[in-house]
Amino acid sequence: MSAAPTPRPTPRTLAAFEAAKGFMPVREGLALYAAAVEAGRLGLPLLEVGTYCGRSTLLLAEAAREAGTVAVTVDHHRGSEEQQPGWEYHDPTVVDPEVGLMDTLPTFRRTLHAAGLEEHVVAVVGRSPQVARVWAGEVGLVFVDGGHTDEHATGDYEGWAPKVAEGGLLVIHDVFPDPADGGQAPYRIYLRALESGRFTEVSVTDSLRVLRRTAAGDRAGTTATA
């Protein structure tokens, strides 16, 4: 039997993804979408850490719409370290002139509206570890794409990896084994997930890693030992 075709977003969503502000290449976006479609079969929310302007959120939203669930995206919308003034990824068009700080929330809302996907997304404005502490339920997918310092990547992993349901997926972006290619914090949490025995690698697409939550191990101990 031939393998089932890899799912693809609708032309409208893919066009909106390519037009949106953000940094995820199309190849990695398509891999994320395929993972979200698979995880959506669990009927649980699909959660993203690191919204920025909603580029990857569009893909999770479409997968959630098809699965009859919801995409949840968590961000304080003040920008990560590398997006601040004077840094490589700073975009002055998303600075709030009244307060002088980045505010990507209005651009994110416009991104969702243009794609017709607003009703399939719950946007949580806050810092990832704080939100994780008050999130009580399981999720079918966690996509980690927030701050790239060790402090922030570790906080995202420790806060959200324990909430991935058995059979669900943990997706980590910007995993670079070679330090010459990029920062190492996402790579280190990727290694922690594998070494924990609770996750098994499913696929690799450039810097995007997809891991499945297996039955092995005690989920409650992930924060302390994973």
PDB file of N, CA, C and O in Angstrom, residues 91-162:
ATOM      1  N   ASP A  91      11.989  44.630  14.584  1.00  0.00           N
ATOM      2  CA  ASP A  91      11.118  45.214  13.568  1.00  0.00           C
ATOM      3  C   ASP A  91      10.454  46.446  14.182  1.00  0.00           C
ATOM      4  O   ASP A  91       9.546  46.325  15.003  1.00  0.00           O
ATOM      5  N   PRO A  92      10.887  47.640  13.804  1.00  0.00           N
ATOM      6  CA  PRO A  92      10.342  48.852  14.430  1.00  0.00           C
ATOM      7  C   PRO A  92       8.862  49.067  14.148  1.00  0.00           C
ATOM      8  O   PRO A  92       8.209  49.835  14.861  1.00  0.00           O
ATOM      9  N   THR A  93       8.298  48.388  13.143  1.00  0.00           N
ATOM     10  CA  THR A  93       6.881  48.597  12.838  1.00  0.00           C
ATOM     11  C   THR A  93       5.961  47.959  13.874  1.00  0.00           C
ATOM     12  O   THR A  93       4.756  48.229  13.862  1.00  0.00           O
ATOM     13  N   VAL A  94       6.490  47.110  14.756  1.00  0.00           N
ATOM     14  CA  VAL A  94       5.647  46.506  15.789  1.00  0.00           C
ATOM     15  C   VAL A  94       5.964  47.073  17.175  1.00  0.00           C
ATOM     16  O   VAL A  94       5.661  46.461  18.197  1.00  0.00           O
ATOM     17  N   VAL A  95       6.535  48.263  17.206  1.00  0.00           N
ATOM     18  CA  VAL A  95       6.751  48.976  18.464  1.00  0.00           C
ATOM     19  C   VAL A  95       5.552  49.883  18.721  1.00  0.00           C
ATOM     20  O   VAL A  95       5.101  50.606  17.831  1.00  0.00           O
ATOM     21  N   ASP A  96       5.025  49.826  19.939  1.00  0.00           N
ATOM     22  CA  ASP A  96       3.929  50.710  20.337  1.00  0.00           C
ATOM     23  C   ASP A  96       4.523  52.090  20.609  1.00  0.00           C
ATOM     24  O   ASP A  96       5.291  52.265  21.562  1.00  0.00           O
ATOM     25  N   PRO A  97       4.197  53.115  19.798  1.00  0.00           N
ATOM     26  CA  PRO A  97       4.830  54.427  19.968  1.00  0.00           C
ATOM     27  C   PRO A  97       4.457  55.101  21.283  1.00  0.00           C
ATOM     28  O   PRO A  97       5.205  55.943  21.779  1.00  0.00           O
ATOM     29  N   GLU A  98       3.319  54.720  21.860  1.00  0.00           N
ATOM     30  CA  GLU A  98       2.891  55.372  23.097  1.00  0.00           C
ATOM     31  C   GLU A  98       3.714  54.924  24.293  1.00  0.00           C
ATOM     32  O   GLU A  98       4.060  55.723  25.152  1.00  0.00           O
ATOM     33  N   VAL A  99       4.044  53.629  24.347  1.00  0.00           N
ATOM     34  CA  VAL A  99       4.803  53.130  25.499  1.00  0.00           C
ATOM     35  C   VAL A  99       6.259  52.836  25.164  1.00  0.00           C
ATOM     36  O   VAL A  99       7.069  52.591  26.050  1.00  0.00           O
ATOM     37  N   GLY A 100       6.599  52.839  23.877  1.00  0.00           N
ATOM     38  CA  GLY A 100       7.978  52.618  23.477  1.00  0.00           C
ATOM     39  C   GLY A 100       8.437  51.176  23.567  1.00  0.00           C
ATOM     40  O   GLY A 100       9.642  50.905  23.533  1.00  0.00           O
ATOM     41  N   LEU A 101       7.503  50.230  23.667  1.00  0.00           N
ATOM     42  CA  LEU A 101       7.842  48.811  23.752  1.00  0.00           C
ATOM     43  C   LEU A 101       7.207  48.059  22.585  1.00  0.00           C
ATOM     44  O   LEU A 101       6.224  48.511  21.998  1.00  0.00           O
ATOM     45  N   MET A 102       7.779  46.917  22.284  1.00  0.00           N
ATOM     46  CA  MET A 102       7.178  46.079  21.250  1.00  0.00           C
ATOM     47  C   MET A 102       5.792  45.624  21.678  1.00  0.00           C
ATOM     48  O   MET A 102       5.549  45.355  22.855  1.00  0.00           O
ATOM     49  N   ASP A 103       4.898  45.550  20.716  1.00  0.00           N
ATOM     50  CA  ASP A 103       3.566  45.002  20.965  1.00  0.00           C
ATOM     51  C   ASP A 103       3.101  44.333  19.681  1.00  0.00           C
ATOM     52  O   ASP A 103       2.579  44.986  18.772  1.00  0.00           O
ATOM     53  N   THR A 104       3.297  43.026  19.609  1.00  0.00           N
ATOM     54  CA  THR A 104       2.938  42.288  18.397  1.00  0.00           C
ATOM     55  C   THR A 104       1.482  41.827  18.383  1.00  0.00           C
ATOM     56  O   THR A 104       1.023  41.261  17.387  1.00  0.00           O
ATOM     57  N   LEU A 105       0.749  42.091  19.461  1.00  0.00           N
ATOM     58  CA  LEU A 105      -0.625  41.604  19.555  1.00  0.00           C
ATOM     59  C   LEU A 105      -1.527  42.168  18.450  1.00  0.00           C
ATOM     60  O   LEU A 105      -2.278  41.406  17.826  1.00  0.00           O
ATOM     61  N   PRO A 106      -1.507  43.480  18.158  1.00  0.00           N
ATOM     62  CA  PRO A 106      -2.386  43.970  17.086  1.00  0.00           C
ATOM     63  C   PRO A 106      -2.078  43.338  15.725  1.00  0.00           C
ATOM     64  O   PRO A 106      -3.001  43.003  14.972  1.00  0.00           O
ATOM     65  N   THR A 107      -0.798  43.156  15.411  1.00  0.00           N
ATOM     66  CA  THR A 107      -0.427  42.537  14.140  1.00  0.00           C
ATOM     67  C   THR A 107      -0.892  41.086  14.103  1.00  0.00           C
ATOM     68  O   THR A 107      -1.384  40.597  13.075  1.00  0.00           O
ATOM     69  N   PHE A 108      -0.727  40.378  15.224  1.00  0.00           N
ATOM     70  CA  PHE A 108      -1.209  38.999  15.331  1.00  0.00           C
ATOM     71  C   PHE A 108      -2.706  38.915  15.049  1.00  0.00           C
ATOM     72  O   PHE A 108      -3.161  38.053  14.286  1.00  0.00           O
ATOM     73  N   ARG A 109      -3.484  39.813  15.614  1.00  0.00           N
ATOM     74  CA  ARG A 109      -4.928  39.776  15.412  1.00  0.00           C
ATOM     75  C   ARG A 109      -5.276  40.037  13.952  1.00  0.00           C
ATOM     76  O   ARG A 109      -6.191  39.413  13.393  1.00  0.00           O
ATOM     77  N   ARG A 110      -4.559  40.948  13.320  1.00  0.00           N
ATOM     78  CA  ARG A 110      -4.807  41.202  11.899  1.00  0.00           C
ATOM     79  C   ARG A 110      -4.459  39.979  11.051  1.00  0.00           C
ATOM     80  O   ARG A 110      -5.147  39.668  10.074  1.00  0.00           O
ATOM     81  N   THR A 111      -3.383  39.269  11.437  1.00  0.00           N
ATOM     82  CA  THR A 111      -2.985  38.058  10.717  1.00  0.00           C
ATOM     83  C   THR A 111      -4.097  37.013  10.753  1.00  0.00           C
ATOM     84  O   THR A 111      -4.454  36.425   9.726  1.00  0.00           O
ATOM     85  N   LEU A 112      -4.651  36.775  11.931  1.00  0.00           N
ATOM     86  CA  LEU A 112      -5.733  35.798  12.059  1.00  0.00           C
ATOM     87  C   LEU A 112      -6.973  36.229  11.288  1.00  0.00           C
ATOM     88  O   LEU A 112      -7.631  35.420  10.628  1.00  0.00           O
ATOM     89  N   HIS A 113      -7.306  37.506  11.394  1.00  0.00           N
ATOM     90  CA  HIS A 113      -8.503  38.023  10.726  1.00  0.00           C
ATOM     91  C   HIS A 113      -8.391  37.852   9.221  1.00  0.00           C
ATOM     92  O   HIS A 113      -9.352  37.421   8.552  1.00  0.00           O
ATOM     93  N   ALA A 114      -7.234  38.169   8.667  1.00  0.00           N
ATOM     94  CA  ALA A 114      -7.055  38.083   7.217  1.00  0.00           C
ATOM     95  C   ALA A 114      -7.220  36.654   6.715  1.00  0.00           C
ATOM     96  O   ALA A 114      -7.671  36.433   5.586  1.00  0.00           O
ATOM     97  N   ALA A 115      -6.879  35.687   7.560  1.00  0.00           N
ATOM     98  CA  ALA A 115      -6.976  34.282   7.157  1.00  0.00           C
ATOM     99  C   ALA A 115      -8.328  33.661   7.498  1.00  0.00           C
ATOM    100  O   ALA A 115      -8.582  32.502   7.149  1.00  0.00           O
ATOM    101  N   GLY A 116      -9.177  34.402   8.194  1.00  0.00           N
ATOM    102  CA  GLY A 116     -10.481  33.872   8.574  1.00  0.00           C
ATOM    103  C   GLY A 116     -10.420  32.788   9.631  1.00  0.00           C
ATOM    104  O   GLY A 116     -11.281  31.901   9.665  1.00  0.00           O
ATOM    105  N   LEU A 117      -9.443  32.867  10.533  1.00  0.00           N
ATOM    106  CA  LEU A 117      -9.232  31.797  11.505  1.00  0.00           C
ATOM    107  C   LEU A 117      -9.369  32.252  12.957  1.00  0.00           C
ATOM    108  O   LEU A 117      -9.041  31.497  13.876  1.00  0.00           O
ATOM    109  N   GLU A 118      -9.895  33.455  13.170  1.00  0.00           N
ATOM    110  CA  GLU A 118      -9.958  33.988  14.540  1.00  0.00           C
ATOM    111  C   GLU A 118     -10.715  33.078  15.503  1.00  0.00           C
ATOM    112  O   GLU A 118     -10.317  32.897  16.654  1.00  0.00           O
ATOM    113  N   GLU A 119     -11.824  32.510  15.057  1.00  0.00           N
ATOM    114  CA  GLU A 119     -12.678  31.760  15.979  1.00  0.00           C
ATOM    115  C   GLU A 119     -12.077  30.424  16.396  1.00  0.00           C
ATOM    116  O   GLU A 119     -12.593  29.759  17.297  1.00  0.00           O
ATOM    117  N   HIS A 120     -10.974  30.041  15.794  1.00  0.00           N
ATOM    118  CA  HIS A 120     -10.359  28.750  16.119  1.00  0.00           C
ATOM    119  C   HIS A 120      -9.121  28.905  17.010  1.00  0.00           C
ATOM    120  O   HIS A 120      -8.404  27.929  17.231  1.00  0.00           O
ATOM    121  N   VAL A 121      -8.889  30.108  17.501  1.00  0.00           N
ATOM    122  CA  VAL A 121      -7.689  30.396  18.289  1.00  0.00           C
ATOM    123  C   VAL A 121      -8.060  31.060  19.605  1.00  0.00           C
ATOM    124  O   VAL A 121      -8.896  31.973  19.643  1.00  0.00           O
ATOM    125  N   VAL A 122      -7.431  30.607  20.675  1.00  0.00           N
ATOM    126  CA  VAL A 122      -7.486  31.286  21.968  1.00  0.00           C
ATOM    127  C   VAL A 122      -6.103  31.882  22.210  1.00  0.00           C
ATOM    128  O   VAL A 122      -5.110  31.146  22.312  1.00  0.00           O
ATOM    129  N   ALA A 123      -6.026  33.206  22.265  1.00  0.00           N
ATOM    130  CA  ALA A 123      -4.756  33.881  22.492  1.00  0.00           C
ATOM    131  C   ALA A 123      -4.618  34.207  23.977  1.00  0.00           C
ATOM    132  O   ALA A 123      -5.456  34.910  24.545  1.00  0.00           O
ATOM    133  N   VAL A 124      -3.568  33.690  24.580  1.00  0.00           N
ATOM    134  CA  VAL A 124      -3.287  33.949  25.994  1.00  0.00           C
ATOM    135  C   VAL A 124      -2.112  34.919  26.061  1.00  0.00           C
ATOM    136  O   VAL A 124      -1.015  34.607  25.585  1.00  0.00           O
ATOM    137  N   VAL A 125      -2.352  36.089  26.635  1.00  0.00           N
ATOM    138  CA  VAL A 125      -1.309  37.105  26.753  1.00  0.00           C
ATOM    139  C   VAL A 125      -0.695  36.985  28.140  1.00  0.00           C
ATOM    140  O   VAL A 125      -1.321  37.311  29.149  1.00  0.00           O
ATOM    141  N   GLY A 126       0.513  36.502  28.183  1.00  0.00           N
ATOM    142  CA  GLY A 126       1.193  36.313  29.455  1.00  0.00           C
ATOM    143  C   GLY A 126       2.494  35.568  29.231  1.00  0.00           C
ATOM    144  O   GLY A 126       2.807  35.134  28.117  1.00  0.00           O
ATOM    145  N   ARG A 127       3.256  35.421  30.287  1.00  0.00           N
ATOM    146  CA  ARG A 127       4.536  34.724  30.202  1.00  0.00           C
ATOM    147  C   ARG A 127       4.323  33.227  30.356  1.00  0.00           C
ATOM    148  O   ARG A 127       3.561  32.768  31.201  1.00  0.00           O
ATOM    149  N   SER A 128       5.014  32.481  29.533  1.00  0.00           N
ATOM    150  CA  SER A 128       4.795  31.043  29.411  1.00  0.00           C
ATOM    151  C   SER A 128       4.815  30.295  30.749  1.00  0.00           C
ATOM    152  O   SER A 128       3.885  29.525  31.029  1.00  0.00           O
ATOM    153  N   PRO A 129       5.822  30.463  31.617  1.00  0.00           N
ATOM    154  CA  PRO A 129       5.810  29.689  32.868  1.00  0.00           C
ATOM    155  C   PRO A 129       4.619  30.016  33.758  1.00  0.00           C
ATOM    156  O   PRO A 129       4.073  29.125  34.424  1.00  0.00           O
ATOM    157  N   GLN A 130       4.192  31.282  33.771  1.00  0.00           N
ATOM    158  CA  GLN A 130       3.032  31.660  34.579  1.00  0.00           C
ATOM    159  C   GLN A 130       1.764  31.013  34.052  1.00  0.00           C
ATOM    160  O   GLN A 130       0.932  30.520  34.815  1.00  0.00           O
ATOM    161  N   VAL A 131       1.617  31.012  32.731  1.00  0.00           N
ATOM    162  CA  VAL A 131       0.429  30.399  32.136  1.00  0.00           C
ATOM    163  C   VAL A 131       0.445  28.889  32.380  1.00  0.00           C
ATOM    164  O   VAL A 131      -0.578  28.285  32.714  1.00  0.00           O
ATOM    165  N   ALA A 132       1.609  28.270  32.245  1.00  0.00           N
ATOM    166  CA  ALA A 132       1.708  26.828  32.446  1.00  0.00           C
ATOM    167  C   ALA A 132       1.296  26.436  33.860  1.00  0.00           C
ATOM    168  O   ALA A 132       0.666  25.394  34.069  1.00  0.00           O
ATOM    169  N   ARG A 133       1.630  27.273  34.829  1.00  0.00           N
ATOM    170  CA  ARG A 133       1.307  26.934  36.227  1.00  0.00           C
ATOM    171  C   ARG A 133      -0.194  26.902  36.471  1.00  0.00           C
ATOM    172  O   ARG A 133      -0.658  26.206  37.381  1.00  0.00           O
ATOM    173  N   VAL A 134      -0.966  27.654  35.702  1.00  0.00           N
ATOM    174  CA  VAL A 134      -2.413  27.678  35.935  1.00  0.00           C
ATOM    175  C   VAL A 134      -3.180  26.855  34.899  1.00  0.00           C
ATOM    176  O   VAL A 134      -4.401  26.819  34.932  1.00  0.00           O
ATOM    177  N   TRP A 135      -2.452  26.205  33.989  1.00  0.00           N
ATOM    178  CA  TRP A 135      -3.106  25.364  32.979  1.00  0.00           C
ATOM    179  C   TRP A 135      -3.247  23.964  33.558  1.00  0.00           C
ATOM    180  O   TRP A 135      -2.259  23.272  33.785  1.00  0.00           O
ATOM    181  N   ALA A 136      -4.467  23.508  33.729  1.00  0.00           N
ATOM    182  CA  ALA A 136      -4.696  22.251  34.442  1.00  0.00           C
ATOM    183  C   ALA A 136      -4.814  21.040  33.529  1.00  0.00           C
ATOM    184  O   ALA A 136      -4.593  19.912  33.973  1.00  0.00           O
ATOM    185  N   GLY A 137      -5.172  21.222  32.268  1.00  0.00           N
ATOM    186  CA  GLY A 137      -5.490  20.083  31.418  1.00  0.00           C
ATOM    187  C   GLY A 137      -4.339  19.613  30.553  1.00  0.00           C
ATOM    188  O   GLY A 137      -3.247  20.190  30.543  1.00  0.00           O
ATOM    189  N   GLU A 138      -4.606  18.534  29.806  1.00  0.00           N
ATOM    190  CA  GLU A 138      -3.639  18.016  28.848  1.00  0.00           C
ATOM    191  C   GLU A 138      -3.824  18.704  27.495  1.00  0.00           C
ATOM    192  O   GLU A 138      -4.870  19.265  27.202  1.00  0.00           O
ATOM    193  N   VAL A 139      -2.795  18.603  26.676  1.00  0.00           N
ATOM    194  CA  VAL A 139      -2.862  19.127  25.307  1.00  0.00           C
ATOM    195  C   VAL A 139      -2.361  18.045  24.366  1.00  0.00           C
ATOM    196  O   VAL A 139      -1.574  17.168  24.736  1.00  0.00           O
ATOM    197  N   GLY A 140      -2.832  18.127  23.130  1.00  0.00           N
ATOM    198  CA  GLY A 140      -2.414  17.137  22.141  1.00  0.00           C
ATOM    199  C   GLY A 140      -1.074  17.455  21.521  1.00  0.00           C
ATOM    200  O   GLY A 140      -0.362  16.562  21.051  1.00  0.00           O
ATOM    201  N   LEU A 141      -0.727  18.735  21.513  1.00  0.00           N
ATOM    202  CA  LEU A 141       0.544  19.175  20.924  1.00  0.00           C
ATOM    203  C   LEU A 141       1.031  20.395  21.673  1.00  0.00           C
ATOM    204  O   LEU A 141       0.243  21.270  22.033  1.00  0.00           O
ATOM    205  N   VAL A 142       2.339  20.442  21.907  1.00  0.00           N
ATOM    206  CA  VAL A 142       3.005  21.652  22.385  1.00  0.00           C
ATOM    207  C   VAL A 142       4.086  22.014  21.366  1.00  0.00           C
ATOM    208  O   VAL A 142       4.953  21.183  21.059  1.00  0.00           O
ATOM    209  N   PHE A 143       4.014  23.219  20.849  1.00  0.00           N
ATOM    210  CA  PHE A 143       5.022  23.737  19.922  1.00  0.00           C
ATOM    211  C   PHE A 143       5.827  24.789  20.655  1.00  0.00           C
ATOM    212  O   PHE A 143       5.298  25.847  21.011  1.00  0.00           O
ATOM    213  N   VAL A 144       7.106  24.515  20.899  1.00  0.00           N
ATOM    214  CA  VAL A 144       7.970  25.430  21.651  1.00  0.00           C
ATOM    215  C   VAL A 144       8.751  26.285  20.660  1.00  0.00           C
ATOM    216  O   VAL A 144       9.625  25.790  19.936  1.00  0.00           O
ATOM    217  N   ASP A 145       8.445  27.587  20.660  1.00  0.00           N
ATOM    218  CA  ASP A 145       9.127  28.520  19.762  1.00  0.00           C
ATOM    219  C   ASP A 145       9.158  29.905  20.410  1.00  0.00           C
ATOM    220  O   ASP A 145       8.860  30.913  19.770  1.00  0.00           O
ATOM    221  N   GLY A 146       9.491  29.928  21.694  1.00  0.00           N
ATOM    222  CA  GLY A 146       9.526  31.183  22.436  1.00  0.00           C
ATOM    223  C   GLY A 146      10.931  31.751  22.510  1.00  0.00           C
ATOM    224  O   GLY A 146      11.698  31.679  21.542  1.00  0.00           O
ATOM    225  N   GLY A 147      11.284  32.320  23.670  1.00  0.00           N
ATOM    226  CA  GLY A 147      12.616  32.883  23.856  1.00  0.00           C
ATOM    227  C   GLY A 147      13.691  31.817  23.743  1.00  0.00           C
ATOM    228  O   GLY A 147      13.488  30.659  24.125  1.00  0.00           O
ATOM    229  N   HIS A 148      14.852  32.218  23.214  1.00  0.00           N
ATOM    230  CA  HIS A 148      15.899  31.252  22.898  1.00  0.00           C
ATOM    231  C   HIS A 148      17.073  31.289  23.876  1.00  0.00           C
ATOM    232  O   HIS A 148      18.128  30.724  23.584  1.00  0.00           O
ATOM    233  N   THR A 149      16.905  31.926  25.025  1.00  0.00           N
ATOM    234  CA  THR A 149      17.910  31.788  26.070  1.00  0.00           C
ATOM    235  C   THR A 149      17.657  30.479  26.810  1.00  0.00           C
ATOM    236  O   THR A 149      16.559  29.909  26.750  1.00  0.00           O
ATOM    237  N   ASP A 150      18.659  30.015  27.537  1.00  0.00           N
ATOM    238  CA  ASP A 150      18.464  28.795  28.321  1.00  0.00           C
ATOM    239  C   ASP A 150      17.358  28.979  29.349  1.00  0.00           C
ATOM    240  O   ASP A 150      16.558  28.066  29.583  1.00  0.00           O
ATOM    241  N   GLU A 151      17.300  30.156  29.965  1.00  0.00           N
ATOM    242  CA  GLU A 151      16.266  30.402  30.975  1.00  0.00           C
ATOM    243  C   GLU A 151      14.871  30.238  30.388  1.00  0.00           C
ATOM    244  O   GLU A 151      14.015  29.550  30.952  1.00  0.00           O
ATOM    245  N   HIS A 152      14.643  30.858  29.226  1.00  0.00           N
ATOM    246  CA  HIS A 152      13.299  30.826  28.661  1.00  0.00           C
ATOM    247  C   HIS A 152      12.972  29.484  28.018  1.00  0.00           C
ATOM    248  O   HIS A 152      11.849  28.972  28.177  1.00  0.00           O
ATOM    249  N   ALA A 153      13.907  28.894  27.293  1.00  0.00           N
ATOM    250  CA  ALA A 153      13.638  27.593  26.684  1.00  0.00           C
ATOM    251  C   ALA A 153      13.398  26.532  27.752  1.00  0.00           C
ATOM    252  O   ALA A 153      12.486  25.702  27.629  1.00  0.00           O
ATOM    253  N   THR A 154      14.197  26.575  28.808  1.00  0.00           N
ATOM    254  CA  THR A 154      14.022  25.613  29.899  1.00  0.00           C
ATOM    255  C   THR A 154      12.679  25.819  30.584  1.00  0.00           C
ATOM    256  O   THR A 154      11.967  24.852  30.899  1.00  0.00           O
ATOM    257  N   GLY A 155      12.296  27.076  30.812  1.00  0.00           N
ATOM    258  CA  GLY A 155      11.001  27.358  31.425  1.00  0.00           C
ATOM    259  C   GLY A 155       9.850  26.850  30.577  1.00  0.00           C
ATOM    260  O   GLY A 155       8.868  26.306  31.095  1.00  0.00           O
ATOM    261  N   ASP A 156       9.960  27.013  29.252  1.00  0.00           N
ATOM    262  CA  ASP A 156       8.909  26.529  28.353  1.00  0.00           C
ATOM    263  C   ASP A 156       8.825  25.004  28.402  1.00  0.00           C
ATOM    264  O   ASP A 156       7.732  24.428  28.469  1.00  0.00           O
ATOM    265  N   TYR A 157       9.976  24.361  28.364  1.00  0.00           N
ATOM    266  CA  TYR A 157       9.986  22.894  28.383  1.00  0.00           C
ATOM    267  C   TYR A 157       9.451  22.353  29.710  1.00  0.00           C
ATOM    268  O   TYR A 157       8.576  21.473  29.734  1.00  0.00           O
ATOM    269  N   GLU A 158       9.948  22.874  30.795  1.00  0.00           N
ATOM    270  CA  GLU A 158       9.531  22.357  32.096  1.00  0.00           C
ATOM    271  C   GLU A 158       8.070  22.673  32.392  1.00  0.00           C
ATOM    272  O   GLU A 158       7.387  21.904  33.078  1.00  0.00           O
ATOM    273  N   GLY A 159       7.596  23.800  31.873  1.00  0.00           N
ATOM    274  CA  GLY A 159       6.203  24.161  32.116  1.00  0.00           C
ATOM    275  C   GLY A 159       5.220  23.364  31.290  1.00  0.00           C
ATOM    276  O   GLY A 159       4.137  23.009  31.769  1.00  0.00           O
ATOM    277  N   TRP A 160       5.583  23.047  30.038  1.00  0.00           N
ATOM    278  CA  TRP A 160       4.591  22.504  29.109  1.00  0.00           C
ATOM    279  C   TRP A 160       4.790  21.044  28.724  1.00  0.00           C
ATOM    280  O   TRP A 160       3.816  20.355  28.402  1.00  0.00           O
ATOM    281  N   ALA A 161       6.019  20.537  28.728  1.00  0.00           N
ATOM    282  CA  ALA A 161       6.221  19.129  28.350  1.00  0.00           C
ATOM    283  C   ALA A 161       5.399  18.171  29.206  1.00  0.00           C
ATOM    284  O   ALA A 161       4.859  17.193  28.680  1.00  0.00           O
ATOM    285  N   PRO A 162       5.255  18.411  30.525  1.00  0.00           N
ATOM    286  CA  PRO A 162       4.442  17.486  31.323  1.00  0.00           C
ATOM    287  C   PRO A 162       2.965  17.474  30.942  1.00  0.00           C
ATOM    288  O   PRO A 162       2.233  16.570  31.353  1.00  0.00           O
TER     289      PRO A 162
END
